[in-house]
Short mmCIF file of C-alpha atoms in Angstrom, two decimals:
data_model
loop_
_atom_site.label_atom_id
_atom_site.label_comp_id
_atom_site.label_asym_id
_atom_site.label_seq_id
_atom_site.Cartn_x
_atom_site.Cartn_y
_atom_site.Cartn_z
CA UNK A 7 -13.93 19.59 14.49
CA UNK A 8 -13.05 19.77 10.75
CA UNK A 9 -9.69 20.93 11.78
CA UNK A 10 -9.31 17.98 14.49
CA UNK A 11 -10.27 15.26 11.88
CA UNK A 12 -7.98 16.65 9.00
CA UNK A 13 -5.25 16.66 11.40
CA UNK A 14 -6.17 13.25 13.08
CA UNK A 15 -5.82 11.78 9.12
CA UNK A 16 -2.59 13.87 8.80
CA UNK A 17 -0.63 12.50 11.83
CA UNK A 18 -1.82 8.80 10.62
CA UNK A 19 -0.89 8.94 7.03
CA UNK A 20 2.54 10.52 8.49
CA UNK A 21 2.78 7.30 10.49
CA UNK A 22 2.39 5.42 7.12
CA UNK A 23 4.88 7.65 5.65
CA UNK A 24 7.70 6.52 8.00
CA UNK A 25 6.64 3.32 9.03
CA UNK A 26 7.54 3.01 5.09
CA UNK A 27 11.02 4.35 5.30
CA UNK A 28 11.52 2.73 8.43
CA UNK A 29 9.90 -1.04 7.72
CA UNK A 30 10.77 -0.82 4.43
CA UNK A 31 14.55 -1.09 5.17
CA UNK A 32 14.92 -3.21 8.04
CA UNK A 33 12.42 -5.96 6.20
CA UNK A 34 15.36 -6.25 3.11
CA UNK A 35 17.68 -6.62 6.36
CA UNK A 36 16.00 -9.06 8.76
CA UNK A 37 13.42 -10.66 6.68
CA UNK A 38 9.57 -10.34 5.29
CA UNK A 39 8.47 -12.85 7.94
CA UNK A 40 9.85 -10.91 11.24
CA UNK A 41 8.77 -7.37 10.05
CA UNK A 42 5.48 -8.77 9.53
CA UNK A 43 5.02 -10.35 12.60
CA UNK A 44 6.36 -6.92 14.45
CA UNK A 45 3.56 -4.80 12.36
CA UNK A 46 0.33 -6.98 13.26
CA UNK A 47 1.70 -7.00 16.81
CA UNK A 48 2.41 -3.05 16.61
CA UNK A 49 -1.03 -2.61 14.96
CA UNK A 50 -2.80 -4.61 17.87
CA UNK A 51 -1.40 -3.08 20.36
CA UNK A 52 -1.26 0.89 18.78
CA UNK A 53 -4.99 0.53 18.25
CA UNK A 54 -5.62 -0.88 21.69
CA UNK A 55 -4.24 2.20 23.18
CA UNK A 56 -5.71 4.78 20.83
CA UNK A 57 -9.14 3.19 21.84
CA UNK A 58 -8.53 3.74 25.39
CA UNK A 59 -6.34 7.36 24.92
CA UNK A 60 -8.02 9.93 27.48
CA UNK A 61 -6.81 12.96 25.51
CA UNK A 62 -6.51 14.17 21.42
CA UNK A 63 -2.53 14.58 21.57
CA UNK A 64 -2.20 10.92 22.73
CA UNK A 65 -4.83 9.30 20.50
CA UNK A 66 -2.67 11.15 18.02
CA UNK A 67 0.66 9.57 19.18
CA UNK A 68 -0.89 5.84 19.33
CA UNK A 69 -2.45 6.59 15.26
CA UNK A 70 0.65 7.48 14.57
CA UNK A 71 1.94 3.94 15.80
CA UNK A 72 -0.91 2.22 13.82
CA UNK A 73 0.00 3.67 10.84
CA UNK A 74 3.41 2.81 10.56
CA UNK A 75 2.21 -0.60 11.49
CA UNK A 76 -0.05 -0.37 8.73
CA UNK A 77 2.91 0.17 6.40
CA UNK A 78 5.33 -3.17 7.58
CA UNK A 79 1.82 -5.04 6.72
CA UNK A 80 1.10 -4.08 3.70
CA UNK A 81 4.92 -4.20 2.17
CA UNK A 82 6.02 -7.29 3.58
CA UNK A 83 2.63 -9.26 2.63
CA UNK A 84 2.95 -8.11 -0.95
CA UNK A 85 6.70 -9.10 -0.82
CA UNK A 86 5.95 -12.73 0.33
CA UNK A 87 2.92 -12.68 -1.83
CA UNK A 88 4.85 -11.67 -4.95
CA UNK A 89 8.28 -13.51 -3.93
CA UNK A 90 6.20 -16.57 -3.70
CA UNK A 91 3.84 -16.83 -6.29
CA UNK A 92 4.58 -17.80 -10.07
CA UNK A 93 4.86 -15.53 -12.61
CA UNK A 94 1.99 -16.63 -14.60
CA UNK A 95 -0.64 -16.53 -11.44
CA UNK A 96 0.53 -13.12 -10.45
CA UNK A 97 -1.83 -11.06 -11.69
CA UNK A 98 -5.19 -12.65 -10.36
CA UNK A 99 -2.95 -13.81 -6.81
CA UNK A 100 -2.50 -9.82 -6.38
CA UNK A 101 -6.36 -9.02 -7.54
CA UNK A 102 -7.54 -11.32 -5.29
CA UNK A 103 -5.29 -9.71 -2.36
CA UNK A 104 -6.72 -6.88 -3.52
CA UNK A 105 -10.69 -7.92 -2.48
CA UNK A 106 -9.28 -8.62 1.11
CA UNK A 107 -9.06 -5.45 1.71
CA UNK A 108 -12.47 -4.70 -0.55
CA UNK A 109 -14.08 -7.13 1.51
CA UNK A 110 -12.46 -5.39 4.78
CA UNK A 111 -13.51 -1.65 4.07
CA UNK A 112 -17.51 -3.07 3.85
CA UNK A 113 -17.11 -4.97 6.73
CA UNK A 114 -15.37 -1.66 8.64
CA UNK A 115 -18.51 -0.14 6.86
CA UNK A 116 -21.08 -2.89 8.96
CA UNK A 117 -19.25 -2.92 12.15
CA UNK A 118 -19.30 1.40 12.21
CA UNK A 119 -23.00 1.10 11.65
CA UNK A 120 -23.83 -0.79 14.70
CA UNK A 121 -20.94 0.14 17.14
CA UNK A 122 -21.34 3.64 16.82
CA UNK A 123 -18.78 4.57 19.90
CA UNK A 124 -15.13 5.07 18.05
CA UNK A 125 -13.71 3.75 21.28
CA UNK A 126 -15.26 0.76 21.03
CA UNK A 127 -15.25 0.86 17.30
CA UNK A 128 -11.49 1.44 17.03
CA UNK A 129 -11.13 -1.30 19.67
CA UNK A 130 -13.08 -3.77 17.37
CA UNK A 131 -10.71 -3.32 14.56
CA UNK A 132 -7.69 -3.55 16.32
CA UNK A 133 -8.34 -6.96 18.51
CA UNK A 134 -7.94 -9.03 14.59
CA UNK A 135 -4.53 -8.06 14.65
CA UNK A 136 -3.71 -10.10 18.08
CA UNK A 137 -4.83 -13.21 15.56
CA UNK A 138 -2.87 -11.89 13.28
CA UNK A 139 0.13 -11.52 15.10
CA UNK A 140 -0.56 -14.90 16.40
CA UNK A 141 -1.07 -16.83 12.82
CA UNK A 142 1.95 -14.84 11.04
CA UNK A 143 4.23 -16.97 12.84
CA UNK A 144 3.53 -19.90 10.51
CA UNK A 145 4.49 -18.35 7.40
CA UNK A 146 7.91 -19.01 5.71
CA UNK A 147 10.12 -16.44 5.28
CA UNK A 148 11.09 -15.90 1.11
CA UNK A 149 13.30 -17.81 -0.32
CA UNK A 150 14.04 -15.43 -2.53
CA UNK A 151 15.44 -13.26 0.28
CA UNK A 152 17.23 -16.02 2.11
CA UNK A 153 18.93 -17.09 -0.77
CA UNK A 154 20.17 -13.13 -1.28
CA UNK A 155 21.19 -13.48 2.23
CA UNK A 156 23.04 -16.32 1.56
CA UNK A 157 21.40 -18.75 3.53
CA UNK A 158 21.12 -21.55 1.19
CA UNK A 159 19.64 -24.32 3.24
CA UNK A 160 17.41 -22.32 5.08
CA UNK A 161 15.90 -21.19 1.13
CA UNK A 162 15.82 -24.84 -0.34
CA UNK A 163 13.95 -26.16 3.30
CA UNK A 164 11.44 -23.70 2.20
CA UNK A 165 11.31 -24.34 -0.97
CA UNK A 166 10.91 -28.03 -0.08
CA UNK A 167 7.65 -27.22 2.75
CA UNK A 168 6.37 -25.40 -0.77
CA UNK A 169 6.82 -28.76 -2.76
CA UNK A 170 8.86 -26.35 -5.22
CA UNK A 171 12.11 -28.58 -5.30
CA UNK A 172 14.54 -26.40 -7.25
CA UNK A 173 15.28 -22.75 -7.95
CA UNK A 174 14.37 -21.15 -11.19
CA UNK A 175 17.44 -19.08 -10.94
CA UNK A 176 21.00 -18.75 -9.20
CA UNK A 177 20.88 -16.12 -7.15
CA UNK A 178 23.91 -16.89 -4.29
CA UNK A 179 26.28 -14.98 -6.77
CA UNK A 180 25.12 -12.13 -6.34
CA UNK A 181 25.21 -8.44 -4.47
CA UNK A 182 23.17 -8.97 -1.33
CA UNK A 183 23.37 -5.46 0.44
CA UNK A 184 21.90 -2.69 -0.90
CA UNK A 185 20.88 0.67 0.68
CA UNK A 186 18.05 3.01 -0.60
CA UNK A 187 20.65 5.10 -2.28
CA UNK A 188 20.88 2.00 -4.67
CA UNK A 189 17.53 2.82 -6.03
CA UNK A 190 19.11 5.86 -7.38
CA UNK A 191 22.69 4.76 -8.73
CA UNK A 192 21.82 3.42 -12.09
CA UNK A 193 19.83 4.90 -14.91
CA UNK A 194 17.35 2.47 -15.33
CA UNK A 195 16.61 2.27 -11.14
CA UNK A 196 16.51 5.97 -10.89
CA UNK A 197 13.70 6.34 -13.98
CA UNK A 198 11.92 3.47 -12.21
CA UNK A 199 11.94 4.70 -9.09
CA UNK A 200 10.79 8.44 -9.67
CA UNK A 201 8.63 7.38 -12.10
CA UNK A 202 7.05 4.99 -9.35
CA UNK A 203 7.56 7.86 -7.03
CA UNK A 204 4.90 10.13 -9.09
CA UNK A 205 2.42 7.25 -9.77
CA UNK A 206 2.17 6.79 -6.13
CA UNK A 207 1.92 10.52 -4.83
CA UNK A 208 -1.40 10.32 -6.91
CA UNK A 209 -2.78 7.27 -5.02
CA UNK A 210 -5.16 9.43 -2.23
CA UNK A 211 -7.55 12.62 -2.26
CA UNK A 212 -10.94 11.85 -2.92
CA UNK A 213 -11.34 9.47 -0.36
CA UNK A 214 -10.05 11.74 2.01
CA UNK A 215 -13.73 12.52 2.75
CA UNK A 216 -16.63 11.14 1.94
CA UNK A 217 -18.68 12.86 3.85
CA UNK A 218 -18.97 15.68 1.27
CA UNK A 219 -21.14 13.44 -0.76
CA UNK A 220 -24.12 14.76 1.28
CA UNK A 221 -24.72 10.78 1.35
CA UNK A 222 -25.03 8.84 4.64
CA UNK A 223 -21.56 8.03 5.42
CA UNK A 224 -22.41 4.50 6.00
CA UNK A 225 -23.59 4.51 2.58
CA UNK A 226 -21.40 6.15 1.07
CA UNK A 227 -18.54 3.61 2.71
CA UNK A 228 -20.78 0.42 1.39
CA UNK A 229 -20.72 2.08 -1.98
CA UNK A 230 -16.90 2.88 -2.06
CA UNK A 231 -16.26 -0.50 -1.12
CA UNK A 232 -18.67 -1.77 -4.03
CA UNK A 233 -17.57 0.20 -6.70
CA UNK A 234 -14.06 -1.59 -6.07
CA UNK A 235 -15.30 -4.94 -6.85
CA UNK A 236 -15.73 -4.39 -10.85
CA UNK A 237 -13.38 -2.26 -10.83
CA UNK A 238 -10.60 -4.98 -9.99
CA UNK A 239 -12.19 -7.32 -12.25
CA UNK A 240 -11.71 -4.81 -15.12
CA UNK A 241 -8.00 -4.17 -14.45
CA UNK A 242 -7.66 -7.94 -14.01
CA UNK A 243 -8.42 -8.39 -17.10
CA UNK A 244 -6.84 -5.20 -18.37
CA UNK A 245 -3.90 -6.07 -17.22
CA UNK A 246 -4.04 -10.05 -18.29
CA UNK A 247 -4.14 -8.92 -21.75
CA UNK A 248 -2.49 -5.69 -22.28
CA UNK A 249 0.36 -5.19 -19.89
CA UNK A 250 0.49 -3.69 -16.24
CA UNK A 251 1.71 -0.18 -18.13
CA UNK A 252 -0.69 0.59 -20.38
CA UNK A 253 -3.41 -0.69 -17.47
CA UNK A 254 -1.87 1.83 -15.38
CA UNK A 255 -1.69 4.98 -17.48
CA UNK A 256 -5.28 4.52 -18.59
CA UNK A 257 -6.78 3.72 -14.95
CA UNK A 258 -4.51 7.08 -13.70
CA UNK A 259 -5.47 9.35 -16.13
CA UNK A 260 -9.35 8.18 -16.65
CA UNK A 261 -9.30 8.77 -12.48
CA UNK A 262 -7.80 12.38 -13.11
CA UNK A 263 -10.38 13.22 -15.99
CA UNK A 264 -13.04 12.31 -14.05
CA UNK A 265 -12.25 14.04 -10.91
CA UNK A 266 -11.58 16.79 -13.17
CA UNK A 267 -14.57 16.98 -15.03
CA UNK A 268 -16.56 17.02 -12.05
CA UNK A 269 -14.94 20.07 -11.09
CA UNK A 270 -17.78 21.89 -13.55
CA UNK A 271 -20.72 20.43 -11.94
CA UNK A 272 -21.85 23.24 -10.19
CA UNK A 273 -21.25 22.98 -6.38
CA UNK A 274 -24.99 22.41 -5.39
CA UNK A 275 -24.87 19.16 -7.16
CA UNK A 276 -21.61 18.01 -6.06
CA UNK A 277 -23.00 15.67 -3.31
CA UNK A 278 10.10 -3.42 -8.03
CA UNK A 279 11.38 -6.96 -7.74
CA UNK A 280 14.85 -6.57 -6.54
CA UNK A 281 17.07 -7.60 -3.68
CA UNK A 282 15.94 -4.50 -2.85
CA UNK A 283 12.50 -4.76 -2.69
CA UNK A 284 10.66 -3.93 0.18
CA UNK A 285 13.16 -0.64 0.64
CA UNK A 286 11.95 0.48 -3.05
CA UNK A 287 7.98 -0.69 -2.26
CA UNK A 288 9.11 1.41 1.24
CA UNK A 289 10.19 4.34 -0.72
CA UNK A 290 7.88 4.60 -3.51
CA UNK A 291 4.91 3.98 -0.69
CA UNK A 292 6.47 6.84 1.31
CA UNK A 293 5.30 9.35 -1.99
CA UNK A 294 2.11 7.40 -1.36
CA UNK A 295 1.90 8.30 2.58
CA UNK A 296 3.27 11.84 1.82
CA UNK A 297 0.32 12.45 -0.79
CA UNK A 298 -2.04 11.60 1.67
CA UNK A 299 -0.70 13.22 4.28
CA UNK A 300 -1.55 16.58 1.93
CA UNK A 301 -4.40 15.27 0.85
CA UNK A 302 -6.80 16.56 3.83
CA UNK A 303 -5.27 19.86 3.63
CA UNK A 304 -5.81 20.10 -0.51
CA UNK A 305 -9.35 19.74 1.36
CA UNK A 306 -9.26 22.60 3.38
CA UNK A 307 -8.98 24.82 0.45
CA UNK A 308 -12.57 24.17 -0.72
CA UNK A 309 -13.33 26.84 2.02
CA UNK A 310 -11.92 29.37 -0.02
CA UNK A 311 -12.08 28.09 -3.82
CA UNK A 312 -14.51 25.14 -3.91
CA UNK A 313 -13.78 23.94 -7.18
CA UNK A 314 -9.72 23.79 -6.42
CA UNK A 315 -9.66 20.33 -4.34
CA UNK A 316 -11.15 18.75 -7.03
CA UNK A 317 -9.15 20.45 -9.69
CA UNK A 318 -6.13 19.49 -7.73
CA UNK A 319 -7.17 15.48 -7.54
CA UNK A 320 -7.66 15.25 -11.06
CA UNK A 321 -4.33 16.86 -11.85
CA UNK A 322 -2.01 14.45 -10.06
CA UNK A 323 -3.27 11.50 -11.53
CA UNK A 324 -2.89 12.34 -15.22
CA UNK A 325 0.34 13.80 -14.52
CA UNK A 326 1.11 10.26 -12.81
CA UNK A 327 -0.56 8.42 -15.44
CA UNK A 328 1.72 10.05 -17.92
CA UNK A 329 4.81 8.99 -15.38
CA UNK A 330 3.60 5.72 -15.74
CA UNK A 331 4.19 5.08 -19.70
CA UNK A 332 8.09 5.58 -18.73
CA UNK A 333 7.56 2.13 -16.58
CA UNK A 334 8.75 -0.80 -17.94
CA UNK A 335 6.36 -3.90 -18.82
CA UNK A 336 6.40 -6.78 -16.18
CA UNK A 337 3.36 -8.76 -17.74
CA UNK A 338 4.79 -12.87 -17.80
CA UNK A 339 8.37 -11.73 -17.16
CA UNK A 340 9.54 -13.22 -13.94
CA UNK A 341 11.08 -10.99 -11.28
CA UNK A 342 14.33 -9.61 -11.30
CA UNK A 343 16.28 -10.38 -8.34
CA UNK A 344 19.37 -8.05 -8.64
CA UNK A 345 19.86 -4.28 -9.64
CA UNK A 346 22.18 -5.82 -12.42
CA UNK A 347 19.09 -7.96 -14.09
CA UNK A 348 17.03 -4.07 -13.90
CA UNK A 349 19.64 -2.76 -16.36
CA UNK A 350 20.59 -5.57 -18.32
CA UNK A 351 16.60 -5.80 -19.29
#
């Protein structure tokens, strides 16, 4: 059964991983808005199968659909999130994303408690996304990217349903095709990008499974969520007054001490803003994906050495943490909307 589950979260997170590459590309083609629209509809409909799949292999093959689908949400609504906010909101716009999902992963907690079928469970979380699909057909596509695209009236309509009347910046003269390779031509993209790469590897492990907590797992899922609620407000702040870099070294490699240190408890008491954007959130999410998709099997070596998971967990994040330094500063500097602004800066 151990086996069954690491391999169910294997197969999903490999979903994520090319649902990255994939949806991370064609949204910097055809649009934020469309992408989106395809993921809630792909999520709706890949869980409504999965509920209903009358054999492992195929519940595999339909979690595999979901979590690609879980990818084109999350990068295009932080593109039109980011692409539409101001610069000096940013910060507590994104934090407050952030508790959607907070708020999500206790109500996922609630709903597991009473529904304690994962057919009708994984049915349950999967019907939203109908609305979803429904509702994401009145948002505006960026601006931003239409004006890339060079579609200038379409942009300035926009702008105009937004009651934001002008452009900060004139962006028709520029490059408006890039590829992935892009995020590796120039110094100052290639840095970013692997350095992104590295922080983002780090993001899963411990998660992974809760159940080794020796807690009830409906608990221990309440008390996940929980501990994310101060924890944004602290990085709000963090990152309000001391930049998004030194934020994110110190949150990385405080994670990878901790994990670390725990390591010596002794077992018994071990309960980028570019044209590019959504391919370089695509690629550096991809590391993300592919960290989790080894993350369950890093687990599977606590059968032999228990302290090496946990050893392993602590690791990556320091290492990422120290990746992270090489990042440059975004706090109140608006986005950059072409590789050429990256290098000039």
């Amino acid at each position: 059964m151990r086996s069954l589950k690491s391999m169910g979260q294997t197969v999903y997170m490999g979903g994520v991983l090319v649902g990255a590459g994939i949806f991370g590309g064609l949204a910097d083609r055809f649009g934020r808005r469309l992408l989106l629209i395809m993921s809630n509809l792909l999520m709706a409909v890949g869980g409504t199968c999965a509920a209903f799949s009358t054999s492992f292999s195929m519940f595999c093959v339909f979690r595999f659909f979901c979590g690609m689908a879980l990818s084109g949400i999350v990068l295009n609504t932080f593109s039109l999130i980011v692409e539409w906010i101001p610069t000096r909101v940013r910060t507590v716009v994104g934090t407050g994303t952030g508790y959607c999902y907070t708020t999500g992963q206790l109500i996922l907690a609630l709903l597991a408690y009473f529904i304690r079928d994962w057919r009708w469970l994984t049915l349950a979380v999967s019907l939203p996304f109908y609305v979803s699909f429904l509702y994401s057909w009145l948002f505006l596509e960026s601006s931003r990217w239409l004006a890339l695209k060079r579609k200038p009236e379409q942009a300035v309509k926009n702008l105009q349903t937004m009651l934001q009347l002008s452009m900060k910046k004139e962006m028709l003269g520029c490059k408006s095709s890039y590829t992935t390779l892009d995020l590796f031509r120039t110094p100052t993209m290639r840095r970013m990008t692997l350095c992104l790469c590295a922080v983002c590897f780090a993001y899963y492990g411990i998660s992974m499974d809760l159940q080794k907590f020796g807690v009830d797992i409906y608990l221990i899922q309440v008390i996940f969520g929980m501990v994310d609620i101060p924890a944004k407000v602290v990085i709000t702040v963090s990152m309000s007054y001391f930049g998004r870099r030194p934020s994110q070294c110190a949150g990385l490699i405080f994670a990878g001490v901790t994990i670390m240190s725990n390591v010596l408890v002794p077992y018994e008491l071990q309960t980028l803003r570019t044209s590019l954007a959504v391919s370089g959130l695509g690629w550096v999410s991809m590391m993300a994906r592919l960290g989790a998709m080894v993350a369950p099997m890093v687990l599977l070596l606590g059968e032999y050495v228990t302290w090496l998971p946990g050893f392993i967990y602590g690791l990556v994040p320091v290492l990422s943490g120290v990746a992270a330094f090489f990042l440059p500063e975004t706090l109140n500097i608006p986005l950059p909307d072409t590789i050429e602004d990256v290098e000039e800066r």
